[in-house]
Coordinates of C-alpha atoms and ligand atoms in Angstrom, one line a residue:
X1 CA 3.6 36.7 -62.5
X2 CA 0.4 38.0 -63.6
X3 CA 0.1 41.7 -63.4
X4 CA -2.5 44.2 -62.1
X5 CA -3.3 47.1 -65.3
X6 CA -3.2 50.3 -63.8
X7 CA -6.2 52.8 -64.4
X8 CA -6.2 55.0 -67.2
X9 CA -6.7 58.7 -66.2
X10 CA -9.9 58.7 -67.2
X11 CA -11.0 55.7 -65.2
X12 CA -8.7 57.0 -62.2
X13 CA -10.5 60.1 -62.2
X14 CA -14.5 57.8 -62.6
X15 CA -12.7 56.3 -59.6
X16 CA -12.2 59.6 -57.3
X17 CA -15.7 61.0 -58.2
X18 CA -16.5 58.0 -56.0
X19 CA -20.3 59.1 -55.0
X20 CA -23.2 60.1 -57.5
X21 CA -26.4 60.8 -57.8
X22 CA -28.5 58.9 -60.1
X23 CA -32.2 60.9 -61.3
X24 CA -34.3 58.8 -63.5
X25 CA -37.1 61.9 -65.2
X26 CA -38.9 61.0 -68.1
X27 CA -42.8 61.4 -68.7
X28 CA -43.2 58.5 -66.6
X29 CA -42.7 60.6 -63.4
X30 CA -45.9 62.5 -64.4
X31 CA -47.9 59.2 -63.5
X32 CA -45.8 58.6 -60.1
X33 CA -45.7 54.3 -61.0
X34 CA -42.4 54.1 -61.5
X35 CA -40.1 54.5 -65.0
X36 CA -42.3 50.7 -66.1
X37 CA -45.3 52.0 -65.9
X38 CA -46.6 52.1 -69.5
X39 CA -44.7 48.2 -70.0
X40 CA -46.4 47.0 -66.8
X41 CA -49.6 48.4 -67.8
X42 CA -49.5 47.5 -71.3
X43 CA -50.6 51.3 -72.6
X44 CA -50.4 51.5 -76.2
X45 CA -48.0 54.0 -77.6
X46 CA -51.0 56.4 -78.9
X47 CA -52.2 56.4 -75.0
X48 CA -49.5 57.4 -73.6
X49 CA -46.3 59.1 -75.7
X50 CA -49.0 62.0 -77.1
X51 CA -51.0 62.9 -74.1
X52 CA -48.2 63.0 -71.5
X53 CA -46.4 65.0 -73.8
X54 CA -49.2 67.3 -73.9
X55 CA -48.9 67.7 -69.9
X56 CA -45.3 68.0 -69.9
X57 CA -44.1 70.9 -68.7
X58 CA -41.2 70.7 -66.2
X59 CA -42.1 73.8 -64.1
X60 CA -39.9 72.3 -61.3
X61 CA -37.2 71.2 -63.2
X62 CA -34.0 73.4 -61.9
X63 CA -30.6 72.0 -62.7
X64 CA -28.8 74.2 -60.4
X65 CA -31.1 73.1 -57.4
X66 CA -30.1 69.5 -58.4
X67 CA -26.4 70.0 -58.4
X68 CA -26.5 72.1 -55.4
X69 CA -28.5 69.0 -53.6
X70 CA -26.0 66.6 -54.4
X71 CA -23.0 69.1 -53.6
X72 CA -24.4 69.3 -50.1
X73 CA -25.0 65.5 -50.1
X74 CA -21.2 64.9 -50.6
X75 CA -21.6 63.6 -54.2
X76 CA -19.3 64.1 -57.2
X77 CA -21.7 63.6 -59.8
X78 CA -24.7 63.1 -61.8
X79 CA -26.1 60.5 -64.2
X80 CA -29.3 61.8 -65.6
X81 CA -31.8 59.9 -67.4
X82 CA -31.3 61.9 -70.9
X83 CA -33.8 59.3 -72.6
X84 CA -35.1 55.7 -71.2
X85 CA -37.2 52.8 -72.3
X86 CA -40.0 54.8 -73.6
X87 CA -38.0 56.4 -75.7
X88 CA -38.8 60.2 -74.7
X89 CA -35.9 62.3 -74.5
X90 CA -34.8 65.2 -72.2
X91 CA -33.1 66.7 -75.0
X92 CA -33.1 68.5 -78.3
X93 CA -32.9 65.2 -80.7
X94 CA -32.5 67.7 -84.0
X95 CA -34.9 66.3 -85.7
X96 CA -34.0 62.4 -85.3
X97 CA -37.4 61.4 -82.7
X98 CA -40.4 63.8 -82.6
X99 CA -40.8 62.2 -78.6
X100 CA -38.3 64.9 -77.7
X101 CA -38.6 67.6 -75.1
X102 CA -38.8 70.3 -77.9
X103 CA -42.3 68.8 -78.7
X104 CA -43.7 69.7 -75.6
X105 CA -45.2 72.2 -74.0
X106 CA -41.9 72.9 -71.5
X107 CA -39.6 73.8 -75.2
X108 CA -36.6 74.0 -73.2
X109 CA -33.6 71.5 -73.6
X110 CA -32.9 70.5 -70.7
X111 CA -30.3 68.4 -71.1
X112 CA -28.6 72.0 -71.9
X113 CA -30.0 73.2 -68.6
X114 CA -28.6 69.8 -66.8
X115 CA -24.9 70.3 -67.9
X116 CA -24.9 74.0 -67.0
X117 CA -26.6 73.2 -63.5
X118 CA -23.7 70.8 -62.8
X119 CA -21.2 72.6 -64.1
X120 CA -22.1 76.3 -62.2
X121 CA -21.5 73.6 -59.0
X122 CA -18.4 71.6 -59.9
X123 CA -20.3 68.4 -60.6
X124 CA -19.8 65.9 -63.8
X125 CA -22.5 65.7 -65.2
X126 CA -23.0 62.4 -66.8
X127 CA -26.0 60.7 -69.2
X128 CA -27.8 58.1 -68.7
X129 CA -29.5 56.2 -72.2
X130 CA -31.5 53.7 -72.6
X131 CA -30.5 50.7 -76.3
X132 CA -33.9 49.6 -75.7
X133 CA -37.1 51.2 -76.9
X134 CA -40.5 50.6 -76.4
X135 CA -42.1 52.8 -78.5
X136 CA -39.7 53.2 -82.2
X137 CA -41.1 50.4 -84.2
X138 CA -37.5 49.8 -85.7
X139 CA -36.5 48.7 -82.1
X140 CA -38.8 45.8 -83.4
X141 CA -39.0 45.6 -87.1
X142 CA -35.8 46.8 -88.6
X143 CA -32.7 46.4 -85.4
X144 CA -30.1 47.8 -87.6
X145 CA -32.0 51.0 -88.9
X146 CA -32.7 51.2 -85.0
X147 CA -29.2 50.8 -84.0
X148 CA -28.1 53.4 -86.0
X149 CA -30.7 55.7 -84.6
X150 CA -29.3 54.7 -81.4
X151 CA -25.9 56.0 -82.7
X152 CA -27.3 59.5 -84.2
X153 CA -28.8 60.0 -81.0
X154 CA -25.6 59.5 -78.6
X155 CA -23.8 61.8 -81.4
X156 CA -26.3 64.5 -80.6
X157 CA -25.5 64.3 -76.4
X158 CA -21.8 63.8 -77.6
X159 CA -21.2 67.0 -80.0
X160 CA -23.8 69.7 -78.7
X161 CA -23.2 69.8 -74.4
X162 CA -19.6 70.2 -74.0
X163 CA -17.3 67.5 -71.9
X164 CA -19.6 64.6 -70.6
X165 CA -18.3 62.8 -67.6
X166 CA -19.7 59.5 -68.8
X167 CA -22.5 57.6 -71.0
X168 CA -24.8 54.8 -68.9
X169 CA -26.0 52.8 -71.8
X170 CA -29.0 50.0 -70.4
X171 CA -31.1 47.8 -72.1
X172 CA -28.9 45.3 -73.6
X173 CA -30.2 42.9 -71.0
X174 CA -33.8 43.1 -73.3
X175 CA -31.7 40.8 -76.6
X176 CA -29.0 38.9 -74.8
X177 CA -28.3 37.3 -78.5
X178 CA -29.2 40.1 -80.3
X179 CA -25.7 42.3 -82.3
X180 CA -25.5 45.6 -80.7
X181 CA -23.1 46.8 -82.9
X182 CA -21.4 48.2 -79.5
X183 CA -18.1 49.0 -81.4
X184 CA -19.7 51.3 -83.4
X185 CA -21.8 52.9 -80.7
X186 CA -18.9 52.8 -78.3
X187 CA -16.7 54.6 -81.5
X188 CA -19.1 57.7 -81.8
X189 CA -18.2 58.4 -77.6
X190 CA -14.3 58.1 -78.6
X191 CA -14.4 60.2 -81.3
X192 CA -16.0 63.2 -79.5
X193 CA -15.9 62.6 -75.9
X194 CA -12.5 61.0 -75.6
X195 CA -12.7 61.6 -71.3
X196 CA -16.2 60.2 -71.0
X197 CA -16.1 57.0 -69.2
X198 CA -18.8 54.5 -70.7
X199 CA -20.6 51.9 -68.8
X200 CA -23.5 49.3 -69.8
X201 CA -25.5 47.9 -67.0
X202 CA -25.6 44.3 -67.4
X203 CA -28.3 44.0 -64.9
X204 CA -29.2 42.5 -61.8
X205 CA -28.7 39.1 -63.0
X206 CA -25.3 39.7 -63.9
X207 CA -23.5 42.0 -61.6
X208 CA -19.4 42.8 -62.1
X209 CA -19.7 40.8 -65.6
X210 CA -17.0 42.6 -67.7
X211 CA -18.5 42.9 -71.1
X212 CA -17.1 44.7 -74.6
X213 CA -13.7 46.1 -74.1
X214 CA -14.3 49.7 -74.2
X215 CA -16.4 49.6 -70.9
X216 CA -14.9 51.4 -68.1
X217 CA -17.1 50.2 -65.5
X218 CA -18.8 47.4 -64.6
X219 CA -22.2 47.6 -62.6
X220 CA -23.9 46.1 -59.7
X221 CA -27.6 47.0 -60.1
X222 CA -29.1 47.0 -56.0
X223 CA -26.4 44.5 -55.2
X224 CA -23.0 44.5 -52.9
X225 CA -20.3 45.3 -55.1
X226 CA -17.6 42.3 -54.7
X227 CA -13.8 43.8 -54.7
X228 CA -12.3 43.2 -58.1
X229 CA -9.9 41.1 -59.4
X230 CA -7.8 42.7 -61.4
X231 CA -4.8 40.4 -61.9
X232 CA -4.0 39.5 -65.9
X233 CA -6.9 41.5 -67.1
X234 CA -5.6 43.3 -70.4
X235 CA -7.1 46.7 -68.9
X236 CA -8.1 48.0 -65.5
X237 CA -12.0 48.2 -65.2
X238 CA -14.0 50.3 -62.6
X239 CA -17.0 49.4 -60.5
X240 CA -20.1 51.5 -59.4
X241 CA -23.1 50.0 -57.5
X242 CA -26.7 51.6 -58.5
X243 CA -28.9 51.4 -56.1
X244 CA -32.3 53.1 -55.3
X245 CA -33.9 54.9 -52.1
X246 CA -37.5 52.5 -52.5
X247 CA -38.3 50.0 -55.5
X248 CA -38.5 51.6 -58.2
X249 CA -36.2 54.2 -60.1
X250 CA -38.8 56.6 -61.4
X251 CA -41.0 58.2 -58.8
X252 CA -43.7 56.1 -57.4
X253 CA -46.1 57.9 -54.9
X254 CA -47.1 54.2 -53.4
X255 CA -43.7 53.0 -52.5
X256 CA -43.0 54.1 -49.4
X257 CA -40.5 50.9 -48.7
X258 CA -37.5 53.6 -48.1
X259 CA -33.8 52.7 -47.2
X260 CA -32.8 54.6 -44.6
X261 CA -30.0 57.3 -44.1
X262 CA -28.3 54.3 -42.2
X263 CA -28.8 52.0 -44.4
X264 CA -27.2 53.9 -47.1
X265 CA -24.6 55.1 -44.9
X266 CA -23.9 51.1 -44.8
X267 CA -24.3 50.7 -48.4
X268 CA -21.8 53.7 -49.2
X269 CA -19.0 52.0 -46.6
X270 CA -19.4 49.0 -48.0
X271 CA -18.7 50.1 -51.9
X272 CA -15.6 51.9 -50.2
X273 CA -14.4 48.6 -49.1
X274 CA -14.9 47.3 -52.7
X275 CA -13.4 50.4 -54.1
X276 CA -16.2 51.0 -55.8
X277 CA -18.5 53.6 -56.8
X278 CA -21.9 54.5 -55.5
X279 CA -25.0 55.7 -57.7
X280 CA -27.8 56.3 -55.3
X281 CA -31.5 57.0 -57.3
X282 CA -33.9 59.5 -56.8
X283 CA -36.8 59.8 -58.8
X284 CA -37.9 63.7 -59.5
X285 CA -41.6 64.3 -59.1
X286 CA -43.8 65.1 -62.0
X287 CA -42.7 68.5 -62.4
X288 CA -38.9 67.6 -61.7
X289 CA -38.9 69.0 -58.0
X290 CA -36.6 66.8 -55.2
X291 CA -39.2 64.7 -53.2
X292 CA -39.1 65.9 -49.2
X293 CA -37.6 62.7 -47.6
X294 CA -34.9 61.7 -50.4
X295 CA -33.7 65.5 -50.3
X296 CA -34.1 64.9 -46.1
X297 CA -31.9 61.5 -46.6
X298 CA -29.3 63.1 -48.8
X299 CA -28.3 65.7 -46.8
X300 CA -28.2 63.4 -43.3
X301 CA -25.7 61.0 -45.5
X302 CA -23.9 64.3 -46.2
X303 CA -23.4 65.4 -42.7
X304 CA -22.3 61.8 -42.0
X305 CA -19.6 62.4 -45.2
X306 CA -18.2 65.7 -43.4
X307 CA -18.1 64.6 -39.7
X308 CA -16.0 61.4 -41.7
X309 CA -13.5 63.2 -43.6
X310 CA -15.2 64.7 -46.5
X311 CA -13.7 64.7 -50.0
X312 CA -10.5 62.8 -47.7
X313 CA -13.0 60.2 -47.3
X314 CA -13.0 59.0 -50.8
X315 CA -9.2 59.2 -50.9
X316 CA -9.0 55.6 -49.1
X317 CA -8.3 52.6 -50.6
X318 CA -8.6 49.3 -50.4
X319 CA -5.3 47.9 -48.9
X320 CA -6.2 43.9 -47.5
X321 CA -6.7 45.0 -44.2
X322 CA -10.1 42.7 -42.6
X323 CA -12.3 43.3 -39.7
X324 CA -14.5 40.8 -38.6
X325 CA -18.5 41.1 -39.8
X326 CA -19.1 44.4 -41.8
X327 CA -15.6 46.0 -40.3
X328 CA -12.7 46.9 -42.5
X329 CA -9.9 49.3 -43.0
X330 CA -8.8 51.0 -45.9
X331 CA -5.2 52.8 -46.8
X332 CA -5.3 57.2 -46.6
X333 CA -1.4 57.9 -47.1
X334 CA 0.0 56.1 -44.1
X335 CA -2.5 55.9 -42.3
X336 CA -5.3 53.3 -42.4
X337 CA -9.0 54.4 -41.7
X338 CA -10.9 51.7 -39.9
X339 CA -14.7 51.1 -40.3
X340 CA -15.8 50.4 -37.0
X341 CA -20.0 48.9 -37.2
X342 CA -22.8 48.0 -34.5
X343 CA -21.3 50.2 -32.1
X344 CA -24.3 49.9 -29.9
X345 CA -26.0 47.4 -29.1
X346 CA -29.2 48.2 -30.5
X347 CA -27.8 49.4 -34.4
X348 CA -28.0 45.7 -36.2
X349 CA -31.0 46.0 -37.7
X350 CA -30.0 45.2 -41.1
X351 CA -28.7 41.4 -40.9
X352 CA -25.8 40.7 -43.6
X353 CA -25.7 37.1 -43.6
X354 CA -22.6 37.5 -42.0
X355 CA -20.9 37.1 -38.5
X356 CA -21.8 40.4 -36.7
X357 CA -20.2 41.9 -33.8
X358 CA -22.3 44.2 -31.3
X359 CA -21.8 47.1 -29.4
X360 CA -18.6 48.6 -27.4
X361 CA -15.3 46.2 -27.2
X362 CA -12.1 44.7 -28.9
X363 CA -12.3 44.5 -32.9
X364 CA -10.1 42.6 -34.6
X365 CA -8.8 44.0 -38.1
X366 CA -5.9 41.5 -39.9
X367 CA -3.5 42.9 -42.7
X368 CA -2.4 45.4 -40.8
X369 CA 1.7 45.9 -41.7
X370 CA 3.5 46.3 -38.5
X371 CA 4.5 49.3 -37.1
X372 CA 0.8 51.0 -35.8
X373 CA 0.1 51.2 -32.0
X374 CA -2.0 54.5 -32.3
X375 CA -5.9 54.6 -32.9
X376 CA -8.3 57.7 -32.5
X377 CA -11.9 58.0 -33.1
X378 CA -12.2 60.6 -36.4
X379 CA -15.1 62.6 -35.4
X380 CA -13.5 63.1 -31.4
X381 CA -10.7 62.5 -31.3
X382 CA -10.3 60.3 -28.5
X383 CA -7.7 57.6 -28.0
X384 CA -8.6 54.1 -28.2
X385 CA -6.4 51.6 -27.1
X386 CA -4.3 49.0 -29.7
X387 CA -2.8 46.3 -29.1
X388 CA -1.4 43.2 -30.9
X389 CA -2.3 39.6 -30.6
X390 CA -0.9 37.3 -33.3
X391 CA -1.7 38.4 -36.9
X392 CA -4.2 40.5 -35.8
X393 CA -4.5 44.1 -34.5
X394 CA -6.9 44.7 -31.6
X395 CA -8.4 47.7 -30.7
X396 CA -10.5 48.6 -28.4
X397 CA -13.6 50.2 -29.6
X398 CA -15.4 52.8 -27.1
X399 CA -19.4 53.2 -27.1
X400 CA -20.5 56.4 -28.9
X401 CA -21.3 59.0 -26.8
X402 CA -24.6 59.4 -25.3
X403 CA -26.0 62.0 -28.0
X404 CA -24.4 60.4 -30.9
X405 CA -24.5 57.5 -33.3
X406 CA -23.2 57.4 -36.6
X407 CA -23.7 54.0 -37.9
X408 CA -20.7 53.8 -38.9
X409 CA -17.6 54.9 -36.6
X410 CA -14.6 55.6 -38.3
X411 CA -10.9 55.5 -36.5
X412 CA -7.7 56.7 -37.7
X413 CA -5.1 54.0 -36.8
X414 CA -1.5 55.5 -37.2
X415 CA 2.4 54.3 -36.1
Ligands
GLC501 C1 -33.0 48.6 -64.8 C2 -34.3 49.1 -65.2 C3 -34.3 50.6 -65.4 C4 -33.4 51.4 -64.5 C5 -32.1 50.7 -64.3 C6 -31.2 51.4 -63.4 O1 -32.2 48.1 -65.7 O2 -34.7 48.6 -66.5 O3 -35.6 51.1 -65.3 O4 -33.2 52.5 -65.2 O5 -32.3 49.4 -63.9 O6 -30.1 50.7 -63.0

């Protein structure tokens, strides 16, 4: 028989972090079009690299503040964008690019500033990089003096901020043929970061592909992560979802297509029932202050997190047991949480492709061992009524109470 690997500790703890935020900054977010602005618009190097460098200065930019945010919002971590596609970097390159934050008129590192920020708050912080580069000719004209860049670069984030939850490499997608030389890059993290977990986004056209060995995650860019499986794989691999609040990942003043604090409230229940991680984006303004609504949306999710069982919440996992539409259960010690959706009858607005069941009544949840007759609602502790009909267990969902919806109801069933 076929095994399942069990986590290493450092994917096990990648695993209970469980909830992060994701902040792409970069000069781009001076222009407010999104991180592709200078690619979609075709500006030359000289037009944009010097004269929003010039303009760059950060005032906003307070690590602490960031941390805090995502503290409050019930998320474990941080990946930051330390550099990304156009090739500007948050940090103190020692000498390797002159399109670092040291050549601007903000001087600070603030890479330094991000680690500290996170750290003064208990959060991981964790580095985003981008291969690909628009603006290094090597990228271009010479790969492996690029790739090597590439490397001296990582080595500068791995030996100068302390322990690093993770590296976020992305780009690869931009030479599917190309030689990345990823053992080497992948070598330098090892060496000096031995606890950092290392991911490379494979895209949105390939979500959950499992790629070179040493990746510890794989990613599903804006799509439903899929539960894993894990049987006869030589090493037990991850999974985080990325997703953004609008369209883009950098700020963009002219999206206002939002998700909503339900709809990420959905998003987060269903990478629970994957076992999977959740990166949700937020793009900093130009000056690297929180935008009102996503700081607005992060805290809502976080009340949602605390009425739900707080850091228990990410305790639960996956154990077989099925609802019908959206609903699921997951394992907490003995007991099993169920994920109770469409409570009323007015809540499906997001339409899964999927049967969906509506409002108060029986829900059905299979995989259930034998043994558990008790259910209560988490948040009030009221008893529902269980009973069981075949394979299944039903119980009997109440309406929320005039006042309240949640989104997503959870109840505690126990022997
Ligand atoms: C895509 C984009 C990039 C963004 C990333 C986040 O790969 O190229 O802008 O940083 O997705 O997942």
């Amino acid at each position: 028989m076929p095994s399942v690997p069990t986590p290493t500790p450092r994917v096990a703890a990648f695993e209970r972090l469980s909830y992060g935020l994701f902040l792409h900054f970069g000069l781009y977010s001076q222009l407010g079009r999104g991180e592709w602005v200078q690619h979609a618009e075709k500006i030359a190097t000289e037009d944009y690299l010097p004269s929003l460098m010039a303009t760059f200065t950060a005032e906003d930019f307070d690590a602490r503040a960031w941390a805090k945010l995502a503290r409050r919002a019930g998320m474990r971590y941080i990946t930051l964008t330390t550099r990304h596609h156009e090739g500007f970097s948050l940090y103190d390159t020692r000498g390797l690019s002159r399109w670092d934050v040291t050549h601007t008129p903000c001087g600070r590192d603030l890479i330094a500033e991000f680690v500290d920020g996170c750290r003064a708050e208990g959060i991981r912080p964790h580095f985003y990089h981008t291969t690909l580069d628009w603006n290094e000719p090597r990228f271009k004209s010479d790969f492996p003096a690029y790739l090597a860049y590439l490397r001296e670069s990582v080595e500068v984030l791995c030996r100068h901020y302390g322990e690093v939850g993770g590296f976020w490499f992305d780009g690869n997608w931009s030479k599917k043929d190309a030689d990345w030389e990823e053992d080497a890059l992948y070598a330098v993290i090892r060496k000096h970061q031995p606890n950092a977990i290392i991911v490379n986004n494979t895209g949105i056209e390939e979500p959950g592909r499992l790629g070179n060995p040493e990746i510890d995650a794989v990613t599903f860019e804006r799509g439903r992560p899929e539960p894993m499986d894990r049987t006869g794989h030589p090493r037990y691999v991850a999974a985080e979802m990325c997703h953004t609040l609008n369209y883009h990942w950098g700020t963009a003043a002219r999206d206002l297509n939002y998700l909503s604090p339900a709809h990420v409230i959905e998003e987060l229940c269903a990478c629970r029932r994957a076992g999977a991680n959740f990166l949700l984006n937020v793009g900093p303004l130009a000056q690297g202050g929180i935008p009102e609504y996503e700081g607005a949306l992060l805290r809502k999710v976080g009340d949602w997190l605390e009425v739900h069982g707080g850091e228990a919440f990410f305790e639960a996992k996956p154990c077989g047991v099925q609802g019908e539409g959206s609903d699921f259960g997951l394992r907490l010690g003995e007991e099993i949480l169920l994920f109770v959706h469409d409570l009323t009858a007015t809540a499906a607005t997001y339409a899964s492709g999927g049967p969906r069941c509506q409002g108060p009544g029986p829900r059905r949840f299979t995989g259930v061992p034998g043994g558990y007759r008790e259910a209560r609602w988490l948040d009030s502790g009221e008893a529902l009524a269980v009973r069981r009909e075949g394979e299944a267990v039903v119980v009997e969902a109440t309406g929320y109470p005039y006042g309240t919806n949640t989104v997503v109801r959870l109840a505690k069933l126990t022997r």
